[in-house]
Amino acid sequence: MSRTSRIAGAVIGIVALTGSLAACGGDSLEKEKGSGSSGGDGKKGSLVVGSAAFTESKVLAELYAQILGDAGYSTSITTVKNRELYEPSLEKGEIDVVPEYAATITEFLNAKVNGAERAQNAPLASGDAAATVAALEKLAEPLGLKVLPAGKAVDQNAFAVSKEFAEKNNLKTLSDLGRSKLKVKIAAGDECEVRPFCAPGLKKTYGIDVTGIDPKGVGTPQSKQAVRDGKVELVLTTTTDAVLDGLVFLEDDKKLQNADNVLPVLNAKDAGAPEIAAALGKLTDTLTTEDLAELNRKVDAERAKPTDVAKEYLESKGLLEK
């Protein structure tokens, strides 16, 4: 699952939801024991934490499992391929809590509740985190889901340039790039040409003169190297990309990107207890975008285990008893 394709997938993927679920049996849920299970005495009950099949989601699931384990719950982690599968499991109570992204889950539920065509024509997510979460709460509650407050950590599309290019042209924001009237080519996925949050959005919102797309992928080593080598000016990656090496983000100062702040979504019946919200709230209040990027880096670049990086982080922040 590509993190940067979440928004599009939220709307488009829902079209195939019914067929996908009909074809899936119980064996579609891959269960793993989270390290939080050993940290909790289970006196308050057991909880299943859901995880999607990419690094960041696995790290977040470990953070959730371990902090809930420390709060007295026995926890396990269930890894599910995609949102089309794990969201219905969350509604049914097969999964109790999932780390989510505000804008993406909002548009996923918008499409599920109101239909994909209406959701595409009338999106409810925006660059305003508070408004997006408010819309999400209205969609989630009738489905038996509880949405906890969003935190500072955000994983959304981000554009970077080389430090040399930024300094030479005095660029700190995407507005700066638009005002510069420089012609830019973007290293990204080929879908960037038509996605509203990529080339069309940069042109419409910032007036950036995009001359073409170099389809080397989103945030790939090849895409970033193309910017360092001066073959393209801009690369599409994500805000939690910690492997920039000579590149710098340009601030999305007009909020082109939707607010994909990290937040917990729970099964209200099985995981709606105030103690659960309080435990997860401590993590949400602490975790930053930079923290999440560094945790991703340790797993992807240093080959550390999500279990270990989660434990080290929680202990370093005083969120777990050592």
PDB file of C-alpha atoms in Angstrom:
ATOM      1  CA  MET A   1       0.000   0.000   0.000  1.00  0.00           C
ATOM      2  CA  SER A   2       1.401   3.348  -0.998  1.00  0.00           C
ATOM      3  CA  ARG A   3       0.980   6.014   1.645  1.00  0.00           C
ATOM      4  CA  THR A   4       0.801   8.764  -0.933  1.00  0.00           C
ATOM      5  CA  SER A   5      -2.029   7.113  -2.856  1.00  0.00           C
ATOM      6  CA  ARG A   6      -4.279   6.885   0.197  1.00  0.00           C
ATOM      7  CA  ILE A   7      -6.649   9.730  -0.749  1.00  0.00           C
ATOM      8  CA  ALA A   8      -7.268   8.479  -4.273  1.00  0.00           C
ATOM      9  CA  GLY A   9      -7.525   4.913  -3.016  1.00  0.00           C
ATOM     10  CA  ALA A  10     -10.029   5.925  -0.375  1.00  0.00           C
ATOM     11  CA  VAL A  11     -12.540   6.960  -3.016  1.00  0.00           C
ATOM     12  CA  ILE A  12     -11.648   4.640  -5.884  1.00  0.00           C
ATOM     13  CA  GLY A  13     -11.082   1.563  -3.730  1.00  0.00           C
ATOM     14  CA  ILE A  14     -14.533   1.690  -2.174  1.00  0.00           C
ATOM     15  CA  VAL A  15     -16.075   0.821  -5.546  1.00  0.00           C
ATOM     16  CA  ALA A  16     -14.576  -2.651  -5.261  1.00  0.00           C
ATOM     17  CA  LEU A  17     -15.377  -3.023  -1.578  1.00  0.00           C
ATOM     18  CA  THR A  18     -18.377  -5.338  -1.818  1.00  0.00           C
ATOM     19  CA  GLY A  19     -16.686  -7.743  -4.202  1.00  0.00           C
ATOM     20  CA  SER A  20     -13.468  -7.733  -2.207  1.00  0.00           C
ATOM     21  CA  LEU A  21     -15.181  -8.653   1.016  1.00  0.00           C
ATOM     22  CA  ALA A  22     -17.330 -11.323  -0.567  1.00  0.00           C
ATOM     23  CA  ALA A  23     -14.201 -13.040  -1.824  1.00  0.00           C
ATOM     24  CA  CYS A  24     -12.415 -12.950   1.513  1.00  0.00           C
ATOM     25  CA  GLY A  25     -12.646 -15.383   4.358  1.00  0.00           C
ATOM     26  CA  GLY A  26     -11.358 -15.142   7.905  1.00  0.00           C
ATOM     27  CA  ASP A  27      -7.885 -16.160   6.765  1.00  0.00           C
ATOM     28  CA  SER A  28      -7.416 -12.721   5.204  1.00  0.00           C
ATOM     29  CA  LEU A  29      -6.424 -11.376   8.623  1.00  0.00           C
ATOM     30  CA  GLU A  30      -2.803 -12.090   9.431  1.00  0.00           C
ATOM     31  CA  LYS A  31      -2.452 -12.107  13.201  1.00  0.00           C
ATOM     32  CA  GLU A  32       0.757 -11.238  14.965  1.00  0.00           C
ATOM     33  CA  LYS A  33       1.352 -11.000  18.678  1.00  0.00           C
ATOM     34  CA  GLY A  34       2.183  -7.416  19.556  1.00  0.00           C
ATOM     35  CA  SER A  35       4.853  -6.800  22.145  1.00  0.00           C
ATOM     36  CA  GLY A  36       2.245  -4.868  24.102  1.00  0.00           C
ATOM     37  CA  SER A  37       0.691  -8.213  25.007  1.00  0.00           C
ATOM     38  CA  SER A  38       3.637  -9.055  27.242  1.00  0.00           C
ATOM     39  CA  GLY A  39       3.622  -5.620  28.823  1.00  0.00           C
ATOM     40  CA  GLY A  40       0.034  -5.763  30.034  1.00  0.00           C
ATOM     41  CA  ASP A  41      -1.428  -8.010  32.680  1.00  0.00           C
ATOM     42  CA  GLY A  42      -4.696  -8.222  30.786  1.00  0.00           C
ATOM     43  CA  LYS A  43      -6.776  -7.346  33.845  1.00  0.00           C
ATOM     44  CA  LYS A  44      -8.657  -4.748  31.826  1.00  0.00           C
ATOM     45  CA  GLY A  45      -9.324  -7.156  28.955  1.00  0.00           C
ATOM     46  CA  SER A  46      -7.788  -7.813  25.557  1.00  0.00           C
ATOM     47  CA  LEU A  47      -7.556  -5.558  22.526  1.00  0.00           C
ATOM     48  CA  VAL A  48      -6.722  -6.227  18.876  1.00  0.00           C
ATOM     49  CA  VAL A  49      -4.793  -3.449  17.137  1.00  0.00           C
ATOM     50  CA  GLY A  50      -5.084  -3.295  13.352  1.00  0.00           C
ATOM     51  CA  SER A  51      -2.185  -2.534  11.032  1.00  0.00           C
ATOM     52  CA  ALA A  52      -1.941  -2.023   7.288  1.00  0.00           C
ATOM     53  CA  ALA A  53       0.938  -3.676   5.441  1.00  0.00           C
ATOM     54  CA  PHE A  54       3.452  -0.817   5.250  1.00  0.00           C
ATOM     55  CA  THR A  55       6.216   0.286   7.606  1.00  0.00           C
ATOM     56  CA  GLU A  56       4.603   3.332   9.166  1.00  0.00           C
ATOM     57  CA  SER A  57       1.339   1.576   9.928  1.00  0.00           C
ATOM     58  CA  LYS A  58       3.230  -1.302  11.529  1.00  0.00           C
ATOM     59  CA  VAL A  59       5.216   1.129  13.694  1.00  0.00           C
ATOM     60  CA  LEU A  60       2.067   2.963  14.776  1.00  0.00           C
ATOM     61  CA  ALA A  61       0.312  -0.312  15.570  1.00  0.00           C
ATOM     62  CA  GLU A  62       3.247  -1.309  17.793  1.00  0.00           C
ATOM     63  CA  LEU A  63       3.124   2.050  19.569  1.00  0.00           C
ATOM     64  CA  TYR A  64      -0.607   1.592  20.181  1.00  0.00           C
ATOM     65  CA  ALA A  65      -0.253  -2.025  21.317  1.00  0.00           C
ATOM     66  CA  GLN A  66       2.582  -1.296  23.710  1.00  0.00           C
ATOM     67  CA  ILE A  67       1.055   1.781  25.340  1.00  0.00           C
ATOM     68  CA  LEU A  68      -2.249  -0.064  25.769  1.00  0.00           C
ATOM     69  CA  GLY A  69      -0.363  -3.032  27.197  1.00  0.00           C
ATOM     70  CA  ASP A  70       1.254  -0.715  29.701  1.00  0.00           C
ATOM     71  CA  ALA A  71      -2.233   0.529  30.632  1.00  0.00           C
ATOM     72  CA  GLY A  72      -3.266  -2.994  31.620  1.00  0.00           C
ATOM     73  CA  TYR A  73      -4.668  -4.521  28.447  1.00  0.00           C
ATOM     74  CA  SER A  74      -3.544  -7.704  26.744  1.00  0.00           C
ATOM     75  CA  THR A  75      -2.866  -6.704  23.146  1.00  0.00           C
ATOM     76  CA  SER A  76      -2.233  -8.360  19.807  1.00  0.00           C
ATOM     77  CA  ILE A  77      -1.671  -6.908  16.347  1.00  0.00           C
ATOM     78  CA  THR A  78      -3.554  -8.010  13.244  1.00  0.00           C
ATOM     79  CA  THR A  79      -1.951  -7.012   9.943  1.00  0.00           C
ATOM     80  CA  VAL A  80      -4.435  -6.551   7.111  1.00  0.00           C
ATOM     81  CA  LYS A  81      -3.509  -5.802   3.515  1.00  0.00           C
ATOM     82  CA  ASN A  82      -5.661  -2.716   3.013  1.00  0.00           C
ATOM     83  CA  ARG A  83      -8.369  -0.434   4.382  1.00  0.00           C
ATOM     84  CA  GLU A  84     -11.090  -2.132   2.318  1.00  0.00           C
ATOM     85  CA  LEU A  85     -10.565  -5.184   4.524  1.00  0.00           C
ATOM     86  CA  TYR A  86      -9.672  -3.796   7.930  1.00  0.00           C
ATOM     87  CA  GLU A  87     -12.347  -1.093   8.176  1.00  0.00           C
ATOM     88  CA  PRO A  88     -15.254  -3.589   8.064  1.00  0.00           C
ATOM     89  CA  SER A  89     -13.368  -5.700  10.642  1.00  0.00           C
ATOM     90  CA  LEU A  90     -13.194  -2.628  12.849  1.00  0.00           C
ATOM     91  CA  GLU A  91     -16.941  -2.129  12.548  1.00  0.00           C
ATOM     92  CA  LYS A  92     -17.577  -5.781  13.445  1.00  0.00           C
ATOM     93  CA  GLY A  93     -15.272  -5.671  16.460  1.00  0.00           C
ATOM     94  CA  GLU A  94     -12.813  -8.194  15.024  1.00  0.00           C
ATOM     95  CA  ILE A  95     -10.314  -5.332  15.341  1.00  0.00           C
ATOM     96  CA  ASP A  96     -10.642  -2.868  18.231  1.00  0.00           C
ATOM     97  CA  VAL A  97      -8.389   0.037  17.276  1.00  0.00           C
ATOM     98  CA  VAL A  98      -6.525   1.188  14.159  1.00  0.00           C
ATOM     99  CA  PRO A  99      -4.050   4.038  13.632  1.00  0.00           C
ATOM    100  CA  GLU A 100      -5.545   6.123  10.839  1.00  0.00           C
ATOM    101  CA  TYR A 101      -5.041   9.278   8.789  1.00  0.00           C
ATOM    102  CA  ALA A 102      -7.764  11.891   9.217  1.00  0.00           C
ATOM    103  CA  ALA A 103      -8.362  12.975   5.624  1.00  0.00           C
ATOM    104  CA  THR A 104      -7.966   9.535   4.085  1.00  0.00           C
ATOM    105  CA  ILE A 105     -10.338   7.696   6.409  1.00  0.00           C
ATOM    106  CA  THR A 106     -12.805  10.592   6.074  1.00  0.00           C
ATOM    107  CA  GLU A 107     -12.923  10.220   2.297  1.00  0.00           C
ATOM    108  CA  PHE A 108     -13.037   6.431   2.554  1.00  0.00           C
ATOM    109  CA  LEU A 109     -16.118   6.604   4.787  1.00  0.00           C
ATOM    110  CA  ASN A 110     -17.563   9.416   2.672  1.00  0.00           C
ATOM    111  CA  ALA A 111     -17.446   7.105  -0.345  1.00  0.00           C
ATOM    112  CA  LYS A 112     -18.779   4.166   1.656  1.00  0.00           C
ATOM    113  CA  VAL A 113     -21.700   6.084   3.143  1.00  0.00           C
ATOM    114  CA  ASN A 114     -22.559   8.508   0.330  1.00  0.00           C
ATOM    115  CA  GLY A 115     -21.289   6.662  -2.732  1.00  0.00           C
ATOM    116  CA  ALA A 116     -18.019   7.040  -4.630  1.00  0.00           C
ATOM    117  CA  GLU A 117     -19.355   9.476  -7.241  1.00  0.00           C
ATOM    118  CA  ARG A 118     -20.834  11.860  -4.672  1.00  0.00           C
ATOM    119  CA  ALA A 119     -17.700  11.640  -2.532  1.00  0.00           C
ATOM    120  CA  GLN A 120     -15.537  12.522  -5.503  1.00  0.00           C
ATOM    121  CA  ASN A 121     -17.719  15.515  -6.357  1.00  0.00           C
ATOM    122  CA  ALA A 122     -18.247  16.631  -2.751  1.00  0.00           C
ATOM    123  CA  PRO A 123     -15.172  15.745  -0.657  1.00  0.00           C
ATOM    124  CA  LEU A 124     -15.429  16.267   3.097  1.00  0.00           C
ATOM    125  CA  ALA A 125     -11.713  16.296   3.894  1.00  0.00           C
ATOM    126  CA  SER A 126      -9.649  19.467   3.535  1.00  0.00           C
ATOM    127  CA  GLY A 127      -6.414  21.055   4.719  1.00  0.00           C
ATOM    128  CA  ASP A 128      -8.223  22.058   7.929  1.00  0.00           C
ATOM    129  CA  ALA A 129      -7.602  19.262  10.458  1.00  0.00           C
ATOM    130  CA  ALA A 130     -10.370  20.305  12.863  1.00  0.00           C
ATOM    131  CA  ALA A 131     -13.008  20.512  10.120  1.00  0.00           C
ATOM    132  CA  THR A 132     -11.867  17.195   8.652  1.00  0.00           C
ATOM    133  CA  VAL A 133     -12.067  15.401  12.007  1.00  0.00           C
ATOM    134  CA  ALA A 134     -15.519  16.911  12.661  1.00  0.00           C
ATOM    135  CA  ALA A 135     -16.739  15.520   9.322  1.00  0.00           C
ATOM    136  CA  LEU A 136     -15.140  12.167  10.137  1.00  0.00           C
ATOM    137  CA  GLU A 137     -16.910  11.945  13.490  1.00  0.00           C
ATOM    138  CA  LYS A 138     -20.302  12.429  11.820  1.00  0.00           C
ATOM    139  CA  LEU A 139     -19.559   9.630   9.347  1.00  0.00           C
ATOM    140  CA  ALA A 140     -18.043   7.256  11.898  1.00  0.00           C
ATOM    141  CA  GLU A 141     -20.564   7.373  14.735  1.00  0.00           C
ATOM    142  CA  PRO A 142     -23.498   5.703  12.890  1.00  0.00           C
ATOM    143  CA  LEU A 143     -21.098   2.900  11.875  1.00  0.00           C
ATOM    144  CA  GLY A 144     -20.257   2.177  15.514  1.00  0.00           C
ATOM    145  CA  LEU A 145     -16.829   3.792  15.293  1.00  0.00           C
ATOM    146  CA  LYS A 146     -15.270   6.249  17.725  1.00  0.00           C
ATOM    147  CA  VAL A 147     -12.747   8.825  16.539  1.00  0.00           C
ATOM    148  CA  LEU A 148     -10.157  10.107  19.011  1.00  0.00           C
ATOM    149  CA  PRO A 149      -8.490  13.535  18.640  1.00  0.00           C
ATOM    150  CA  ALA A 150      -5.849  14.010  15.941  1.00  0.00           C
ATOM    151  CA  GLY A 151      -2.260  14.727  16.889  1.00  0.00           C
ATOM    152  CA  LYS A 152       0.629  16.783  15.544  1.00  0.00           C
ATOM    153  CA  ALA A 153       2.051  13.909  13.473  1.00  0.00           C
ATOM    154  CA  VAL A 154       1.041  14.269   9.816  1.00  0.00           C
ATOM    155  CA  ASP A 155       1.799  11.991   6.887  1.00  0.00           C
ATOM    156  CA  GLN A 156       0.773  13.644   3.658  1.00  0.00           C
ATOM    157  CA  ASN A 157       2.202  14.481   0.268  1.00  0.00           C
ATOM    158  CA  ALA A 158       5.193  16.817   0.379  1.00  0.00           C
ATOM    159  CA  PHE A 159       7.417  18.385  -2.264  1.00  0.00           C
ATOM    160  CA  ALA A 160      11.159  18.801  -1.886  1.00  0.00           C
ATOM    161  CA  VAL A 161      13.953  20.541  -3.806  1.00  0.00           C
ATOM    162  CA  SER A 162      17.712  20.417  -3.442  1.00  0.00           C
ATOM    163  CA  LYS A 163      19.192  22.660  -0.741  1.00  0.00           C
ATOM    164  CA  GLU A 164      21.298  24.312  -3.443  1.00  0.00           C
ATOM    165  CA  PHE A 165      18.238  25.083  -5.587  1.00  0.00           C
ATOM    166  CA  ALA A 166      16.338  26.426  -2.556  1.00  0.00           C
ATOM    167  CA  GLU A 167      19.175  28.693  -1.467  1.00  0.00           C
ATOM    168  CA  LYS A 168      19.931  29.950  -4.986  1.00  0.00           C
ATOM    169  CA  ASN A 169      16.289  30.937  -5.554  1.00  0.00           C
ATOM    170  CA  ASN A 170      15.374  31.872  -1.952  1.00  0.00           C
ATOM    171  CA  LEU A 171      12.690  29.202  -1.695  1.00  0.00           C
ATOM    172  CA  LYS A 172      11.040  28.165   1.573  1.00  0.00           C
ATOM    173  CA  THR A 173       7.432  27.635   0.507  1.00  0.00           C
ATOM    174  CA  LEU A 174       5.525  26.430  -2.520  1.00  0.00           C
ATOM    175  CA  SER A 175       4.237  30.006  -2.858  1.00  0.00           C
ATOM    176  CA  ASP A 176       7.855  31.125  -3.212  1.00  0.00           C
ATOM    177  CA  LEU A 177       8.307  28.638  -6.034  1.00  0.00           C
ATOM    178  CA  GLY A 178       5.169  29.888  -7.771  1.00  0.00           C
ATOM    179  CA  ARG A 179       6.270  33.534  -7.506  1.00  0.00           C
ATOM    180  CA  SER A 180       9.717  32.662  -8.866  1.00  0.00           C
ATOM    181  CA  LYS A 181       8.186  31.768 -12.268  1.00  0.00           C
ATOM    182  CA  LEU A 182      10.774  28.989 -12.576  1.00  0.00           C
ATOM    183  CA  LYS A 183       9.900  26.087 -14.817  1.00  0.00           C
ATOM    184  CA  VAL A 184       9.958  22.796 -12.912  1.00  0.00           C
ATOM    185  CA  LYS A 185       9.802  19.135 -13.705  1.00  0.00           C
ATOM    186  CA  ILE A 186       8.562  16.753 -10.982  1.00  0.00           C
ATOM    187  CA  ALA A 187       9.937  13.321 -10.120  1.00  0.00           C
ATOM    188  CA  ALA A 188       6.856  11.369  -9.031  1.00  0.00           C
ATOM    189  CA  GLY A 189       4.483   8.627 -10.110  1.00  0.00           C
ATOM    190  CA  ASP A 190       3.010   9.068 -13.575  1.00  0.00           C
ATOM    191  CA  GLU A 191      -0.405   9.689 -11.973  1.00  0.00           C
ATOM    192  CA  CYS A 192       0.953  13.039 -10.726  1.00  0.00           C
ATOM    193  CA  GLU A 193      -0.007  14.485 -14.091  1.00  0.00           C
ATOM    194  CA  VAL A 194      -3.723  14.169 -13.308  1.00  0.00           C
ATOM    195  CA  ARG A 195      -4.018  13.969  -9.493  1.00  0.00           C
ATOM    196  CA  PRO A 196      -5.458  17.169  -7.957  1.00  0.00           C
ATOM    197  CA  PHE A 197      -2.921  17.081  -5.125  1.00  0.00           C
ATOM    198  CA  CYS A 198       0.035  16.914  -7.502  1.00  0.00           C
ATOM    199  CA  ALA A 199       0.767  18.773 -10.773  1.00  0.00           C
ATOM    200  CA  PRO A 200      -2.754  20.189 -11.381  1.00  0.00           C
ATOM    201  CA  GLY A 201      -2.940  21.386  -7.759  1.00  0.00           C
ATOM    202  CA  LEU A 202       0.508  22.974  -7.877  1.00  0.00           C
ATOM    203  CA  LYS A 203      -0.503  24.876 -11.000  1.00  0.00           C
ATOM    204  CA  LYS A 204      -3.939  25.937  -9.731  1.00  0.00           C
ATOM    205  CA  THR A 205      -3.101  26.735  -6.095  1.00  0.00           C
ATOM    206  CA  TYR A 206       0.436  28.079  -6.422  1.00  0.00           C
ATOM    207  CA  GLY A 207       0.807  29.048 -10.063  1.00  0.00           C
ATOM    208  CA  ILE A 208       3.821  26.759 -10.418  1.00  0.00           C
ATOM    209  CA  ASP A 209       4.922  26.220 -14.017  1.00  0.00           C
ATOM    210  CA  VAL A 210       5.103  22.403 -14.186  1.00  0.00           C
ATOM    211  CA  THR A 211       6.641  21.375 -17.485  1.00  0.00           C
ATOM    212  CA  GLY A 212       6.512  17.617 -17.054  1.00  0.00           C
ATOM    213  CA  ILE A 213       6.636  14.497 -14.885  1.00  0.00           C
ATOM    214  CA  ASP A 214       9.620  12.176 -14.557  1.00  0.00           C
ATOM    215  CA  PRO A 215       7.860   8.909 -13.566  1.00  0.00           C
ATOM    216  CA  LYS A 216      10.483   7.523 -11.207  1.00  0.00           C
ATOM    217  CA  GLY A 217       7.965   6.985  -8.395  1.00  0.00           C
ATOM    218  CA  VAL A 218       6.939   8.676  -5.157  1.00  0.00           C
ATOM    219  CA  GLY A 219       9.825   9.270  -2.795  1.00  0.00           C
ATOM    220  CA  THR A 220      11.996   6.592  -4.381  1.00  0.00           C
ATOM    221  CA  PRO A 221      15.800   6.786  -4.229  1.00  0.00           C
ATOM    222  CA  GLN A 222      15.799   7.294  -7.991  1.00  0.00           C
ATOM    223  CA  SER A 223      13.378  10.237  -7.769  1.00  0.00           C
ATOM    224  CA  LYS A 224      15.399  11.950  -5.068  1.00  0.00           C
ATOM    225  CA  GLN A 225      18.646  11.388  -6.925  1.00  0.00           C
ATOM    226  CA  ALA A 226      17.183  12.999 -10.032  1.00  0.00           C
ATOM    227  CA  VAL A 227      16.672  16.188  -7.977  1.00  0.00           C
ATOM    228  CA  ARG A 228      20.184  16.046  -6.500  1.00  0.00           C
ATOM    229  CA  ASP A 229      21.605  15.608  -9.998  1.00  0.00           C
ATOM    230  CA  GLY A 230      19.630  18.602 -11.296  1.00  0.00           C
ATOM    231  CA  LYS A 231      17.697  16.514 -13.831  1.00  0.00           C
ATOM    232  CA  VAL A 232      14.408  17.622 -12.255  1.00  0.00           C
ATOM    233  CA  GLU A 233      13.670  20.439  -9.809  1.00  0.00           C
ATOM    234  CA  LEU A 234      10.998  18.913  -7.575  1.00  0.00           C
ATOM    235  CA  VAL A 235      10.296  15.508  -6.022  1.00  0.00           C
ATOM    236  CA  LEU A 236       7.027  14.243  -4.596  1.00  0.00           C
ATOM    237  CA  THR A 237       7.487  12.360  -1.334  1.00  0.00           C
ATOM    238  CA  THR A 238       5.801  12.449   2.097  1.00  0.00           C
ATOM    239  CA  THR A 239       6.159  14.530   5.253  1.00  0.00           C
ATOM    240  CA  THR A 240       7.431  11.487   7.167  1.00  0.00           C
ATOM    241  CA  ASP A 241      10.261  10.800   4.736  1.00  0.00           C
ATOM    242  CA  ALA A 242      13.426  10.991   6.857  1.00  0.00           C
ATOM    243  CA  VAL A 243      15.896  10.084   4.105  1.00  0.00           C
ATOM    244  CA  LEU A 244      16.199  13.436   2.323  1.00  0.00           C
ATOM    245  CA  ASP A 245      20.021  13.752   2.183  1.00  0.00           C
ATOM    246  CA  GLY A 246      20.598  17.159   0.595  1.00  0.00           C
ATOM    247  CA  LEU A 247      16.937  17.901  -0.094  1.00  0.00           C
ATOM    248  CA  VAL A 248      14.566  20.232   1.768  1.00  0.00           C
ATOM    249  CA  PHE A 249      10.785  20.382   1.929  1.00  0.00           C
ATOM    250  CA  LEU A 250       8.954  23.423   0.589  1.00  0.00           C
ATOM    251  CA  GLU A 251       6.143  24.339   2.970  1.00  0.00           C
ATOM    252  CA  ASP A 252       2.601  23.754   1.702  1.00  0.00           C
ATOM    253  CA  ASP A 253       1.632  27.216   2.969  1.00  0.00           C
ATOM    254  CA  LYS A 254      -1.749  27.349   1.209  1.00  0.00           C
ATOM    255  CA  LYS A 255      -2.714  23.861   2.416  1.00  0.00           C
ATOM    256  CA  LEU A 256      -3.100  22.164  -0.943  1.00  0.00           C
ATOM    257  CA  GLN A 257      -2.763  18.788   0.762  1.00  0.00           C
ATOM    258  CA  ASN A 258      -5.551  17.410   2.902  1.00  0.00           C
ATOM    259  CA  ALA A 259      -4.960  17.127   6.644  1.00  0.00           C
ATOM    260  CA  ASP A 260      -3.753  13.563   7.092  1.00  0.00           C
ATOM    261  CA  ASN A 261      -2.988  13.883  10.799  1.00  0.00           C
ATOM    262  CA  VAL A 262      -2.551  10.570  12.598  1.00  0.00           C
ATOM    263  CA  LEU A 263      -5.406   9.612  14.921  1.00  0.00           C
ATOM    264  CA  PRO A 264      -6.871   6.466  16.508  1.00  0.00           C
ATOM    265  CA  VAL A 265     -10.186   5.060  15.279  1.00  0.00           C
ATOM    266  CA  LEU A 266     -11.857   2.520  17.552  1.00  0.00           C
ATOM    267  CA  ASN A 267     -14.779   0.151  17.731  1.00  0.00           C
ATOM    268  CA  ALA A 268     -17.008   2.219  20.055  1.00  0.00           C
ATOM    269  CA  LYS A 269     -18.654  -0.762  21.763  1.00  0.00           C
ATOM    270  CA  ASP A 270     -15.531  -2.806  22.494  1.00  0.00           C
ATOM    271  CA  ALA A 271     -12.886  -0.095  22.854  1.00  0.00           C
ATOM    272  CA  GLY A 272     -14.792   3.005  23.875  1.00  0.00           C
ATOM    273  CA  ALA A 273     -13.591   3.030  27.493  1.00  0.00           C
ATOM    274  CA  PRO A 274     -12.130   6.331  28.747  1.00  0.00           C
ATOM    275  CA  GLU A 275      -8.986   4.473  29.911  1.00  0.00           C
ATOM    276  CA  ILE A 276      -8.245   3.460  26.325  1.00  0.00           C
ATOM    277  CA  ALA A 277      -8.721   7.006  25.038  1.00  0.00           C
ATOM    278  CA  ALA A 278      -6.505   8.335  27.838  1.00  0.00           C
ATOM    279  CA  ALA A 279      -3.660   5.904  27.097  1.00  0.00           C
ATOM    280  CA  LEU A 280      -3.721   6.563  23.348  1.00  0.00           C
ATOM    281  CA  GLY A 281      -4.136  10.294  23.975  1.00  0.00           C
ATOM    282  CA  LYS A 282      -0.771  10.432  25.750  1.00  0.00           C
ATOM    283  CA  LEU A 283       0.883   9.051  22.628  1.00  0.00           C
ATOM    284  CA  THR A 284      -1.095  11.268  20.250  1.00  0.00           C
ATOM    285  CA  ASP A 285      -0.128  14.365  22.230  1.00  0.00           C
ATOM    286  CA  THR A 286       3.564  13.405  22.136  1.00  0.00           C
ATOM    287  CA  LEU A 287       4.181  12.015  18.648  1.00  0.00           C
ATOM    288  CA  THR A 288       5.364  14.521  16.013  1.00  0.00           C
ATOM    289  CA  THR A 289       5.855  14.243  12.264  1.00  0.00           C
ATOM    290  CA  GLU A 290       9.627  14.308  12.819  1.00  0.00           C
ATOM    291  CA  ASP A 291       9.360  11.523  15.401  1.00  0.00           C
ATOM    292  CA  LEU A 292       7.389   9.355  13.002  1.00  0.00           C
ATOM    293  CA  ALA A 293       9.842  10.017  10.176  1.00  0.00           C
ATOM    294  CA  GLU A 294      12.734   8.940  12.394  1.00  0.00           C
ATOM    295  CA  LEU A 295      10.928   5.756  13.468  1.00  0.00           C
ATOM    296  CA  ASN A 296      10.282   4.937   9.799  1.00  0.00           C
ATOM    297  CA  ARG A 297      13.948   5.587   9.014  1.00  0.00           C
ATOM    298  CA  LYS A 298      15.144   3.198  11.700  1.00  0.00           C
ATOM    299  CA  VAL A 299      12.959   0.422  10.317  1.00  0.00           C
ATOM    300  CA  ASP A 300      13.594   1.035   6.606  1.00  0.00           C
ATOM    301  CA  ALA A 301      17.230   2.179   6.631  1.00  0.00           C
ATOM    302  CA  GLU A 302      18.627   0.455   9.718  1.00  0.00           C
ATOM    303  CA  ARG A 303      16.442  -2.670   9.447  1.00  0.00           C
ATOM    304  CA  ALA A 304      15.331  -2.332  13.061  1.00  0.00           C
ATOM    305  CA  LYS A 305      12.136  -4.138  14.089  1.00  0.00           C
ATOM    306  CA  PRO A 306       8.967  -2.044  14.555  1.00  0.00           C
ATOM    307  CA  THR A 307       8.563  -3.687  17.977  1.00  0.00           C
ATOM    308  CA  ASP A 308      11.971  -2.472  19.117  1.00  0.00           C
ATOM    309  CA  VAL A 309      11.779   1.077  17.754  1.00  0.00           C
ATOM    310  CA  ALA A 310       8.326   1.523  19.268  1.00  0.00           C
ATOM    311  CA  LYS A 311       9.488   0.375  22.692  1.00  0.00           C
ATOM    312  CA  GLU A 312      12.604   2.560  22.600  1.00  0.00           C
ATOM    313  CA  TYR A 313      10.546   5.599  21.590  1.00  0.00           C
ATOM    314  CA  LEU A 314       7.866   5.123  24.253  1.00  0.00           C
ATOM    315  CA  GLU A 315      10.477   4.637  26.960  1.00  0.00           C
ATOM    316  CA  SER A 316      12.448   7.678  25.813  1.00  0.00           C
ATOM    317  CA  LYS A 317       9.308   9.821  26.134  1.00  0.00           C
ATOM    318  CA  GLY A 318       8.372   8.436  29.544  1.00  0.00           C
ATOM    319  CA  LEU A 319       5.268   6.766  28.146  1.00  0.00           C
ATOM    320  CA  LEU A 320       6.266   3.249  29.246  1.00  0.00           C
ATOM    321  CA  GLU A 321       7.650   2.034  32.501  1.00  0.00           C
ATOM    322  CA  LYS A 322      11.148   0.698  31.817  1.00  0.00           C
TER     323      LYS A 322
END
